[in-house]
Amino acid sequence: MNDQAWRYSAQGISVAVRVTPRGGRDDIDGLETLSDGRCVVKVRVRAIAEGGEANRAVTELLAKSLGVPKRNVRVLSGTTSRLKQIAVDGDPTQLGDTLRQLTAAKPE
């Protein structure tokens, strides 16, 4: 599963996520390979998928988990979809390493 769910850029990383709103808790559930072969980070949040609540919860969870300010995390695409691209600004290598540790502990 090395076709990672995130891509590196000069500003930081871009993460492909699949969100489960009303998931009972705010957590990163590891990696998942979709039916089309794409790899995504599975994220669950307590928030409902209305009025941007789930998007806000996802960006806050990623900011906290990756140790960056909330302003460094934004939804690039998929604001109304479960599949989203999220940009995280910061040191790409450090962010990638942290994300690898957060997702590696979880089975698929």
Short mmCIF file of C-alpha atoms in Angstrom, two decimals:
data_model
loop_
_atom_site.label_atom_id
_atom_site.label_comp_id
_atom_site.label_asym_id
_atom_site.label_seq_id
_atom_site.Cartn_x
_atom_site.Cartn_y
_atom_site.Cartn_z
CA MET A 1 0.00 0.00 0.00
CA ASN A 2 2.77 2.38 -0.85
CA ASP A 3 0.73 4.39 -3.32
CA GLN A 4 0.25 6.63 -0.31
CA ALA A 5 -2.96 8.43 0.48
CA TRP A 6 -1.02 11.69 0.55
CA ARG A 7 1.17 13.64 -1.85
CA TYR A 8 4.03 15.94 -1.00
CA SER A 9 4.29 19.53 -2.19
CA ALA A 10 6.51 22.50 -1.45
CA GLN A 11 3.93 23.87 1.04
CA GLY A 12 3.19 20.60 2.85
CA ILE A 13 1.04 17.61 1.94
CA SER A 14 -2.29 16.90 0.27
CA VAL A 15 -4.22 14.08 1.92
CA ALA A 16 -7.00 11.99 0.38
CA VAL A 17 -9.51 11.16 3.12
CA ARG A 18 -12.76 9.24 3.39
CA VAL A 19 -14.92 10.72 6.11
CA THR A 20 -17.53 8.95 8.23
CA PRO A 21 -19.73 11.65 9.80
CA ARG A 22 -21.53 10.77 13.07
CA GLY A 23 -18.84 8.13 13.60
CA GLY A 24 -19.16 8.17 17.39
CA ARG A 25 -15.71 9.64 17.98
CA ASP A 26 -13.11 11.84 16.29
CA ASP A 27 -10.34 9.54 15.12
CA ILE A 28 -8.07 8.45 12.29
CA ASP A 29 -8.92 4.83 11.48
CA GLY A 30 -5.95 4.01 9.24
CA LEU A 31 -5.69 3.48 5.49
CA GLU A 32 -8.18 2.00 3.07
CA THR A 33 -7.94 1.05 -0.59
CA LEU A 34 -11.05 2.06 -2.52
CA SER A 35 -12.65 -0.09 -5.24
CA ASP A 36 -10.89 2.01 -7.90
CA GLY A 37 -7.51 1.31 -6.30
CA ARG A 38 -7.00 4.73 -4.73
CA CYS A 39 -5.64 4.81 -1.22
CA VAL A 40 -7.31 7.07 1.36
CA VAL A 41 -6.96 7.86 5.05
CA LYS A 42 -10.12 6.80 6.92
CA VAL A 43 -11.34 9.50 9.28
CA ARG A 44 -14.41 9.41 11.53
CA VAL A 45 -15.91 12.41 13.28
CA ARG A 46 -18.80 12.90 15.69
CA ALA A 47 -20.09 15.90 13.75
CA ILE A 48 -22.99 15.66 11.32
CA ALA A 49 -22.50 16.31 7.61
CA GLU A 50 -24.48 19.54 7.56
CA GLY A 51 -23.46 23.16 7.26
CA GLY A 52 -19.78 22.28 7.09
CA GLU A 53 -19.77 20.73 10.58
CA ALA A 54 -18.04 17.51 9.49
CA ASN A 55 -15.49 19.42 7.37
CA ARG A 56 -14.63 21.61 10.35
CA ALA A 57 -14.29 18.55 12.59
CA VAL A 58 -12.03 16.80 10.05
CA THR A 59 -9.70 19.80 9.65
CA GLU A 60 -9.51 20.25 13.43
CA LEU A 61 -8.77 16.54 13.95
CA LEU A 62 -6.00 16.55 11.33
CA ALA A 63 -4.50 19.77 12.71
CA LYS A 64 -4.42 18.32 16.23
CA SER A 65 -3.13 14.92 15.10
CA LEU A 66 -0.38 16.41 12.93
CA GLY A 67 0.55 19.14 15.40
CA VAL A 68 -0.10 22.11 13.14
CA PRO A 69 -2.28 25.21 13.65
CA LYS A 70 -5.89 24.86 12.43
CA ARG A 71 -5.27 27.62 9.89
CA ASN A 72 -2.73 25.30 8.16
CA VAL A 73 -5.41 22.74 7.26
CA ARG A 74 -8.05 23.30 4.58
CA VAL A 75 -10.38 21.27 2.38
CA LEU A 76 -9.20 21.47 -1.24
CA SER A 77 -12.04 19.49 -2.80
CA GLY A 78 -14.98 17.32 -1.87
CA THR A 79 -16.61 19.70 0.62
CA THR A 80 -19.96 17.95 0.13
CA SER A 81 -18.56 14.45 -0.45
CA ARG A 82 -17.27 11.74 1.89
CA LEU A 83 -14.10 11.69 -0.23
CA LYS A 84 -12.05 14.82 0.27
CA GLN A 85 -8.65 16.24 -0.58
CA ILE A 86 -7.21 18.11 2.39
CA ALA A 87 -4.17 20.37 2.25
CA VAL A 88 -1.91 20.57 5.28
CA ASP A 89 0.76 23.28 5.26
CA GLY A 90 4.05 22.62 7.02
CA ASP A 91 7.22 20.55 6.68
CA PRO A 92 6.19 17.86 4.15
CA THR A 93 8.65 15.24 5.43
CA GLN A 94 7.61 15.69 9.05
CA LEU A 95 3.89 15.69 8.17
CA GLY A 96 4.29 12.55 6.05
CA ASP A 97 6.19 10.75 8.82
CA THR A 98 3.55 11.69 11.41
CA LEU A 99 0.72 10.59 9.11
CA ARG A 100 2.52 7.29 8.44
CA GLN A 101 2.75 6.65 12.20
CA LEU A 102 -0.91 7.61 12.75
CA THR A 103 -2.12 5.25 10.03
CA ALA A 104 0.39 2.40 10.45
CA ALA A 105 -0.88 1.37 13.88
CA LYS A 106 -4.33 0.65 12.46
CA PRO A 107 -5.18 -2.49 10.46
CA GLU A 108 -7.01 -2.00 7.18
#
